[in-house]
Amino acid sequence: LVLSKPHMAMVPSTIVGALLLLGGLRRALRWPVGVALDVTGAFLSCVTWVAAASLLLHEHAHGSVGVLALIAQPTTPPALLYGARAVVGLAAGLSALRAWELLQCKRQDSAWLAWEVAVHSGSLVFAAAALYFDTWLLALVPAQLCEAHAAIIRARTLLIRLQGRAGRPLWACAWATLVFRLGVHALLLLAIATTQSATASSPVPSLISSRRAAAAAVLVHLLHDVSIAIEMANAHVADERAAAVGRAGAA
C-alpha cells in the first residue's frame, strides 16, 4: 500500500512512533507498562486532536466554503488534502494501536471486549480505505476532535493507577467531553445524510465512496458512544463508592 500510495506511510509511522515512545518511557523512566501505555495513548490523542482542530480552524478562517458543507463531501479540496491525510493517518494508526491494546486486555467481559475490538478494527479499515482512495477524508477530520474525550479517559485511568481514584473534577471533564463527542458524531451523521453532493471520482469503489457507507460508519460510532456512556456510568458509580468507603475509613 505504501509503495502505491506513499501517504499511506502515515499509518505505520504512527504505530512505530507510538511503540518507540512506549518503549522509551519504560526504559528511561522505568514506568510500569500500564502507566507508559496511558501516557502514550493520552499524548497521541492530544496530538490527533490538535492536528484536527488546527485544520478545521484554518479552513474556517480562510476557506470560502462552510466547514459543514466540506465535511459532507467525499472529495477533498487540494489545499486541504495533505493536512487531511495527516490527520486521518494518525487516526488509522491510533485505531490499530487501540485494537492491539484491547487484545492484550485481561478483562473477563468477552462481549464488551469483542465489541471494542470490532469498533476499533472497523475504524482502522474505514480510515485506511479513506486514506488510500482520498475519499471522505474531511468527514473523518472533525471526528478526531473526540480524542479530547479519549485523553481524559486515559488521564482517569492513569490517576487510578497512581492514587486509587480519579476525583470529581476529572469526572466532570469526562462527561462534558462525552457529550461533545456525541454531538460531533450526531452533527456528522446529519451533515452526511442530508447534504447533496457529487460522487467521488471513478477509481474509488462505490462501497467506500457512497454516502450510505459513510453514514453507517458514523452511526456505529454513535452506538459506540452509547456503550462508552454505560461503561462510564458504571465506573463513576464504582469510583464514588470507593471514595465513600475511603472517607468512612478516615473518619
Short mmCIF file of C-alpha atoms in Angstrom, two decimals:
data_model
loop_
_atom_site.label_atom_id
_atom_site.label_comp_id
_atom_site.label_asym_id
_atom_site.label_seq_id
_atom_site.Cartn_x
_atom_site.Cartn_y
_atom_site.Cartn_z
CA LEU A 1 0.00 0.00 0.00
CA VAL A 2 2.80 2.41 0.88
CA LEU A 3 4.56 1.71 -2.43
CA SER A 4 1.46 2.58 -4.45
CA LYS A 5 0.34 5.47 -2.22
CA PRO A 6 3.28 6.99 -0.26
CA HIS A 7 1.00 8.95 2.07
CA MET A 8 -0.20 5.61 3.49
CA ALA A 9 3.12 5.62 5.38
CA MET A 10 1.36 7.81 7.97
CA VAL A 11 -0.35 4.73 9.41
CA PRO A 12 2.72 2.56 10.14
CA SER A 13 4.68 5.71 11.10
CA THR A 14 2.11 6.46 13.81
CA ILE A 15 2.28 2.89 15.09
CA VAL A 16 6.09 2.77 15.11
CA GLY A 17 6.30 6.19 16.76
CA ALA A 18 3.89 5.13 19.49
CA LEU A 19 5.78 1.90 20.17
CA LEU A 20 9.09 3.79 20.31
CA LEU A 21 7.61 6.28 22.77
CA LEU A 22 6.15 3.46 24.85
CA GLY A 23 9.47 1.63 24.95
CA GLY A 24 11.38 4.83 25.70
CA LEU A 25 9.14 5.70 28.66
CA ARG A 26 9.52 2.21 30.09
CA ARG A 27 13.30 2.14 29.72
CA ALA A 28 14.19 5.74 30.54
CA LEU A 29 11.74 6.34 33.39
CA ARG A 30 11.24 2.71 34.44
CA TRP A 31 7.47 3.16 34.34
CA PRO A 32 5.18 0.11 34.55
CA VAL A 33 3.70 -0.88 31.21
CA GLY A 34 0.21 0.28 32.18
CA VAL A 35 1.38 3.78 33.11
CA ALA A 36 3.50 4.04 29.95
CA LEU A 37 0.53 2.92 27.84
CA ASP A 38 -1.77 5.52 29.36
CA VAL A 39 0.75 8.35 28.90
CA THR A 40 1.49 7.28 25.31
CA GLY A 41 -2.22 6.98 24.49
CA ALA A 42 -3.05 10.35 26.04
CA PHE A 43 -0.18 12.01 24.15
CA LEU A 44 -1.26 10.58 20.79
CA SER A 45 -4.88 11.55 21.45
CA CYS A 46 -3.79 15.13 22.18
CA VAL A 47 -1.62 15.28 19.04
CA THR A 48 -4.50 14.00 16.90
CA TRP A 49 -6.95 16.44 18.49
CA VAL A 50 -4.62 19.41 17.94
CA ALA A 51 -3.99 18.40 14.30
CA ALA A 52 -7.73 18.07 13.57
CA ALA A 53 -8.65 21.29 15.38
CA SER A 54 -5.88 23.23 13.62
CA LEU A 55 -7.02 22.06 10.19
CA LEU A 56 -10.66 22.90 10.88
CA LEU A 57 -9.85 26.31 12.37
CA HIS A 58 -7.63 27.15 9.39
CA GLU A 59 -10.36 26.23 6.95
CA HIS A 60 -12.97 28.14 8.95
CA ALA A 61 -10.79 31.26 8.92
CA HIS A 62 -9.57 31.14 5.32
CA GLY A 63 -11.95 28.88 3.39
CA SER A 64 -14.60 30.14 1.04
CA VAL A 65 -16.94 27.19 1.68
CA GLY A 66 -18.50 26.39 5.05
CA VAL A 67 -16.88 23.62 7.09
CA LEU A 68 -20.14 21.63 7.31
CA ALA A 69 -20.52 21.72 3.53
CA LEU A 70 -16.95 20.48 3.11
CA ILE A 71 -17.13 17.56 5.53
CA ALA A 72 -20.28 16.29 3.83
CA GLN A 73 -18.41 15.88 0.52
CA PRO A 74 -16.49 12.68 -0.37
CA THR A 75 -13.77 14.68 -2.15
CA THR A 76 -11.16 16.95 -0.54
CA PRO A 77 -10.03 20.32 -1.93
CA PRO A 78 -6.33 20.21 -2.97
CA ALA A 79 -5.41 22.92 -0.44
CA LEU A 80 -6.61 20.70 2.44
CA LEU A 81 -5.52 17.33 1.09
CA TYR A 82 -2.12 16.99 2.80
CA GLY A 83 -3.43 18.14 6.17
CA ALA A 84 -6.45 15.84 5.95
CA ARG A 85 -4.23 12.91 5.02
CA ALA A 86 -2.03 13.56 8.04
CA VAL A 87 -4.98 13.65 10.45
CA VAL A 88 -6.61 10.53 9.01
CA GLY A 89 -3.26 8.72 9.00
CA LEU A 90 -2.91 9.49 12.72
CA ALA A 91 -6.48 8.28 13.29
CA ALA A 92 -5.86 4.99 11.48
CA GLY A 93 -2.66 4.39 13.44
CA LEU A 94 -4.45 5.12 16.71
CA SER A 95 -7.24 2.68 15.85
CA ALA A 96 -4.69 -0.05 15.12
CA LEU A 97 -2.91 0.59 18.43
CA ARG A 98 -6.17 0.51 20.39
CA ALA A 99 -7.27 -2.74 18.78
CA TRP A 100 -3.85 -4.25 19.63
CA GLU A 101 -4.03 -2.95 23.21
CA LEU A 102 -7.52 -4.38 23.68
CA LEU A 103 -6.34 -7.78 22.50
CA GLN A 104 -3.84 -7.74 25.40
CA CYS A 105 -6.65 -6.92 27.84
CA LYS A 106 -7.31 -9.47 30.59
CA ARG A 107 -10.87 -8.29 31.23
CA GLN A 108 -13.31 -11.16 31.62
CA ASP A 109 -16.23 -9.48 29.80
CA SER A 110 -15.72 -11.12 26.39
CA ALA A 111 -18.78 -9.46 24.80
CA TRP A 112 -17.52 -5.96 25.70
CA LEU A 113 -14.02 -6.85 24.50
CA ALA A 114 -15.27 -8.23 21.18
CA TRP A 115 -17.39 -5.09 20.60
CA GLU A 116 -14.49 -2.73 21.35
CA VAL A 117 -12.06 -4.64 19.13
CA ALA A 118 -14.65 -4.71 16.32
CA VAL A 119 -15.25 -0.94 16.56
CA HIS A 120 -11.57 -0.03 16.52
CA SER A 121 -10.78 -2.57 13.80
CA GLY A 122 -13.63 -1.16 11.72
CA SER A 123 -12.30 2.36 12.32
CA LEU A 124 -8.89 1.24 11.11
CA VAL A 125 -10.32 -0.28 7.93
CA PHE A 126 -12.53 2.72 7.14
CA ALA A 127 -9.77 5.28 7.85
CA ALA A 128 -7.21 3.30 5.85
CA ALA A 129 -9.62 2.98 2.91
CA ALA A 130 -10.44 6.70 3.07
CA LEU A 131 -6.73 7.48 3.12
CA TYR A 132 -5.89 5.14 0.26
CA PHE A 133 -8.67 6.40 -2.00
CA ASP A 134 -8.64 10.02 -0.76
CA THR A 135 -12.36 9.93 -0.07
CA TRP A 136 -14.34 11.16 2.96
CA LEU A 137 -11.12 12.49 4.49
CA LEU A 138 -12.75 15.69 5.74
CA ALA A 139 -15.60 13.76 7.34
CA LEU A 140 -13.02 11.91 9.42
CA VAL A 141 -11.18 15.07 10.50
CA PRO A 142 -13.85 16.52 12.86
CA ALA A 143 -14.41 13.03 14.27
CA GLN A 144 -10.88 13.25 15.67
CA LEU A 145 -11.98 16.11 17.93
CA CYS A 146 -13.43 13.28 20.03
CA GLU A 147 -9.86 12.43 21.01
CA ALA A 148 -10.28 15.05 23.76
CA HIS A 149 -12.56 12.55 25.49
CA ALA A 150 -10.10 9.70 24.91
CA ALA A 151 -7.32 11.77 26.52
CA ILE A 152 -9.49 12.48 29.58
CA ILE A 153 -10.32 8.78 29.96
CA ARG A 154 -6.60 7.96 29.74
CA ALA A 155 -5.94 10.54 32.46
CA ARG A 156 -8.64 8.97 34.62
CA THR A 157 -7.10 5.51 34.24
CA LEU A 158 -3.65 6.91 34.99
CA LEU A 159 -4.83 8.63 38.18
CA ILE A 160 -6.49 5.43 39.38
CA ARG A 161 -3.22 3.56 38.79
CA LEU A 162 -1.27 6.17 40.73
CA GLN A 163 -3.61 7.25 43.55
CA GLY A 164 -6.56 4.87 43.52
CA ARG A 165 -9.28 7.29 42.35
CA ALA A 166 -9.90 9.89 39.67
CA GLY A 167 -11.72 12.68 41.52
CA ARG A 168 -14.87 14.63 40.69
CA PRO A 169 -13.27 17.39 38.53
CA LEU A 170 -11.89 14.79 36.13
CA TRP A 171 -15.22 13.01 36.00
CA ALA A 172 -16.91 16.31 35.16
CA CYS A 173 -14.47 16.76 32.26
CA ALA A 174 -15.06 13.17 31.14
CA TRP A 175 -18.84 13.63 30.99
CA ALA A 176 -18.55 17.02 29.29
CA THR A 177 -16.26 15.65 26.59
CA LEU A 178 -18.54 12.63 26.13
CA VAL A 179 -21.48 14.97 25.44
CA PHE A 180 -19.22 16.84 23.00
CA ARG A 181 -18.27 13.50 21.38
CA LEU A 182 -21.93 12.56 20.93
CA GLY A 183 -22.65 15.99 19.47
CA VAL A 184 -19.80 15.76 16.95
CA HIS A 185 -20.90 12.35 15.71
CA ALA A 186 -24.57 13.38 15.56
CA LEU A 187 -23.68 16.51 13.59
CA LEU A 188 -21.51 14.47 11.22
CA LEU A 189 -24.31 11.98 10.63
CA LEU A 190 -26.78 14.79 9.97
CA ALA A 191 -24.42 16.56 7.56
CA ILE A 192 -23.59 13.40 5.60
CA ALA A 193 -27.18 12.17 5.44
CA THR A 194 -28.79 15.44 4.39
CA THR A 195 -26.25 17.17 2.12
CA GLN A 196 -26.41 16.53 -1.61
CA SER A 197 -23.06 16.23 -3.38
CA ALA A 198 -21.36 14.78 -6.38
CA THR A 199 -19.97 11.28 -6.04
CA ALA A 200 -16.26 10.62 -5.70
CA SER A 201 -14.04 10.02 -8.69
CA SER A 202 -14.47 6.78 -10.64
CA PRO A 203 -11.39 4.87 -9.35
CA VAL A 204 -12.99 4.82 -5.89
CA PRO A 205 -15.12 1.72 -5.20
CA SER A 206 -18.77 2.67 -4.74
CA LEU A 207 -18.94 0.81 -1.41
CA ILE A 208 -16.34 3.20 0.02
CA SER A 209 -17.42 6.40 -1.71
CA SER A 210 -21.15 6.01 -1.06
CA ARG A 211 -22.92 8.32 1.34
CA ARG A 212 -24.63 5.33 2.96
CA ALA A 213 -21.29 3.74 3.85
CA ALA A 214 -20.08 6.97 5.46
CA ALA A 215 -23.35 7.42 7.37
CA ALA A 216 -23.23 3.79 8.55
CA ALA A 217 -19.68 4.28 9.87
CA VAL A 218 -20.73 7.35 11.86
CA LEU A 219 -23.82 5.51 13.16
CA VAL A 220 -21.57 2.73 14.52
CA HIS A 221 -19.56 5.37 16.35
CA LEU A 222 -22.74 6.81 17.85
CA LEU A 223 -23.64 3.34 19.14
CA HIS A 224 -20.10 3.11 20.48
CA ASP A 225 -20.61 6.42 22.28
CA VAL A 226 -23.69 4.97 23.98
CA SER A 227 -21.73 1.91 25.12
CA ILE A 228 -18.97 4.22 26.41
CA ALA A 229 -21.59 6.17 28.40
CA ILE A 230 -22.81 2.94 30.01
CA GLU A 231 -19.25 1.90 30.91
CA MET A 232 -18.52 5.37 32.27
CA ALA A 233 -21.66 5.34 34.42
CA ASN A 234 -20.66 2.01 35.96
CA ALA A 235 -17.09 3.20 36.54
CA HIS A 236 -18.30 6.50 38.04
CA VAL A 237 -20.56 4.71 40.50
CA ALA A 238 -17.67 2.41 41.48
CA ASP A 239 -15.37 5.40 41.99
CA GLU A 240 -17.93 7.19 44.18
CA ARG A 241 -18.46 4.08 46.28
CA ALA A 242 -14.70 3.65 46.74
CA ALA A 243 -14.38 7.31 47.71
CA ALA A 244 -17.24 6.94 50.23
CA VAL A 245 -15.55 3.91 51.79
CA GLY A 246 -12.28 5.86 51.97
CA ARG A 247 -13.98 8.81 53.70
CA ALA A 248 -15.73 6.48 56.14
CA GLY A 249 -12.46 4.77 56.95
CA ALA A 250 -10.72 8.09 57.50
CA ALA A 251 -13.49 9.21 59.86
#
